[in-house]
Amino acid sequence: MVMEFTIAFSFTTQNDTDTLSAQLTITDNNLISLENKQPVQISPVWSATPPLTAVSLEQKSLALTAAQNTSGSPQSIKVTLPIKAVGTSLSGKFESAGVIVNAQYQFLGYSNSGRIAVGNFTIPFPN
């Protein structure tokens, strides 16, 4: 049986002058659900959402790039995605382009949350 979970991924630059760039790729059988008009939401984390120069969303990947950071504050963005869950976890790869980006996840409706380090990751699904 295929379960669906909604996961909010937050990306924040570590430095006040860095421009946010992040790519998340799913490397297992899970998919970002793009059917049934399920919403994908982009929202602020703790400050205004920076203008985005590029966003790409596919069944296996999410990539986003913000406009150049001139705010003097770290850039941050939250992307909430529906995931078609297969198995007990979500495996993927997180990359950022040349700057330190901190990534976190939170399952909506569950207390399951945590950090994602750059490189390969595995997130267990809620029981």
Short mmCIF file of C-alpha atoms in Angstrom, two decimals:
data_model
loop_
_atom_site.label_atom_id
_atom_site.label_comp_id
_atom_site.label_asym_id
_atom_site.label_seq_id
_atom_site.Cartn_x
_atom_site.Cartn_y
_atom_site.Cartn_z
CA MET A 1 0.00 0.00 0.00
CA VAL A 2 1.32 3.42 -0.95
CA MET A 3 1.21 5.97 1.85
CA GLU A 4 1.40 9.71 1.36
CA PHE A 5 3.23 12.06 3.68
CA THR A 6 3.65 15.81 3.49
CA ILE A 7 7.15 16.98 4.35
CA ALA A 8 8.28 20.57 4.87
CA PHE A 9 11.93 21.07 3.91
CA SER A 10 13.59 24.25 5.20
CA PHE A 11 16.81 25.61 3.71
CA THR A 12 18.79 28.44 5.37
CA THR A 13 22.18 29.93 4.48
CA GLN A 14 24.65 29.99 7.33
CA ASN A 15 26.14 33.39 6.48
CA ASP A 16 24.46 36.80 6.15
CA THR A 17 25.88 37.44 2.68
CA ASP A 18 25.43 34.02 1.06
CA THR A 19 22.89 33.44 -1.69
CA LEU A 20 20.63 30.43 -1.16
CA SER A 21 20.97 27.56 -3.60
CA ALA A 22 19.82 24.03 -2.81
CA GLN A 23 19.09 20.80 -4.63
CA LEU A 24 17.36 17.75 -3.17
CA THR A 25 17.29 14.53 -5.21
CA ILE A 26 15.37 11.40 -4.21
CA THR A 27 17.53 8.32 -4.83
CA ASP A 28 15.10 5.53 -3.87
CA ASN A 29 11.59 4.53 -5.07
CA ASN A 30 9.76 7.39 -3.35
CA LEU A 31 8.29 10.19 -5.47
CA ILE A 32 7.19 13.78 -5.05
CA SER A 33 3.47 13.51 -5.77
CA LEU A 34 2.60 15.84 -8.64
CA GLU A 35 -0.85 14.40 -9.36
CA ASN A 36 -4.35 15.09 -8.02
CA LYS A 37 -3.54 18.81 -7.89
CA GLN A 38 -1.67 18.35 -4.63
CA PRO A 39 -0.20 21.68 -3.53
CA VAL A 40 3.50 22.38 -3.34
CA GLN A 41 3.91 25.35 -1.02
CA ILE A 42 6.81 27.80 -0.82
CA SER A 43 6.78 29.88 2.35
CA PRO A 44 9.03 31.86 4.71
CA VAL A 45 10.92 30.17 7.55
CA TRP A 46 11.51 33.08 9.96
CA SER A 47 12.00 36.08 7.69
CA ALA A 48 10.66 37.16 4.32
CA THR A 49 11.05 34.62 1.53
CA PRO A 50 13.86 35.79 -0.78
CA PRO A 51 13.03 36.36 -4.45
CA LEU A 52 13.78 33.19 -6.42
CA THR A 53 15.59 33.22 -9.75
CA ALA A 54 15.00 29.52 -10.44
CA VAL A 55 12.77 26.72 -9.17
CA SER A 56 12.63 23.22 -10.61
CA LEU A 57 10.30 20.52 -9.33
CA GLU A 58 10.12 16.99 -10.69
CA GLN A 59 9.01 13.63 -9.27
CA LYS A 60 12.56 12.90 -8.10
CA SER A 61 14.03 16.35 -7.42
CA LEU A 62 13.65 19.87 -6.12
CA ALA A 63 16.09 22.64 -6.97
CA LEU A 64 15.91 26.32 -6.08
CA THR A 65 18.12 29.37 -6.36
CA ALA A 66 17.44 32.73 -4.73
CA ALA A 67 18.30 36.14 -6.10
CA GLN A 68 21.61 37.59 -4.89
CA ASN A 69 21.51 38.20 -1.15
CA THR A 70 21.75 41.93 -0.39
CA SER A 71 19.64 41.80 2.80
CA GLY A 72 22.46 41.42 5.32
CA SER A 73 20.61 38.45 6.81
CA PRO A 74 20.72 34.73 6.04
CA GLN A 75 18.32 33.66 3.29
CA SER A 76 15.81 30.94 4.13
CA ILE A 77 12.89 29.22 2.47
CA LYS A 78 10.49 26.40 3.28
CA VAL A 79 9.14 24.06 0.60
CA THR A 80 6.27 21.76 1.57
CA LEU A 81 5.89 18.69 -0.65
CA PRO A 82 3.56 15.67 -0.82
CA ILE A 83 5.59 12.44 -0.97
CA LYS A 84 4.33 9.09 -2.26
CA ALA A 85 5.97 6.85 0.31
CA VAL A 86 7.33 3.43 -0.58
CA GLY A 87 8.96 1.41 2.20
CA THR A 88 9.98 2.79 5.58
CA SER A 89 12.24 5.73 4.68
CA LEU A 90 13.14 8.39 2.13
CA SER A 91 16.70 8.34 0.78
CA GLY A 92 18.25 11.11 -1.21
CA LYS A 93 21.10 13.51 -1.79
CA PHE A 94 21.26 17.15 -0.65
CA GLU A 95 23.57 19.60 -2.41
CA SER A 96 24.21 23.33 -2.16
CA ALA A 97 26.24 25.39 -4.61
CA GLY A 98 29.39 26.63 -2.92
CA VAL A 99 27.81 28.07 0.23
CA ILE A 100 26.89 26.45 3.54
CA VAL A 101 23.15 25.73 3.62
CA ASN A 102 21.46 24.14 6.61
CA ALA A 103 18.52 21.86 5.76
CA GLN A 104 15.80 20.55 8.03
CA TYR A 105 12.68 18.45 7.55
CA GLN A 106 9.35 18.22 9.38
CA PHE A 107 6.54 15.74 8.64
CA LEU A 108 3.23 17.63 8.74
CA GLY A 109 0.87 16.09 11.28
CA TYR A 110 3.69 14.20 13.02
CA SER A 111 6.43 15.12 15.48
CA ASN A 112 9.10 13.58 13.22
CA SER A 113 11.71 16.17 12.26
CA GLY A 114 15.45 16.58 11.96
CA ARG A 115 18.42 17.97 10.09
CA ILE A 116 19.79 16.92 6.72
CA ALA A 117 23.54 17.14 6.12
CA VAL A 118 25.01 17.82 2.68
CA GLY A 119 25.50 14.54 0.84
CA ASN A 120 23.46 11.35 1.09
CA PHE A 121 20.69 11.12 3.67
CA THR A 122 17.93 8.79 4.85
CA ILE A 123 14.80 10.01 6.65
CA PRO A 124 12.62 7.39 8.40
CA PHE A 125 8.89 7.72 7.75
CA PRO A 126 6.57 8.12 10.76
CA ASN A 127 4.96 4.89 11.99
#
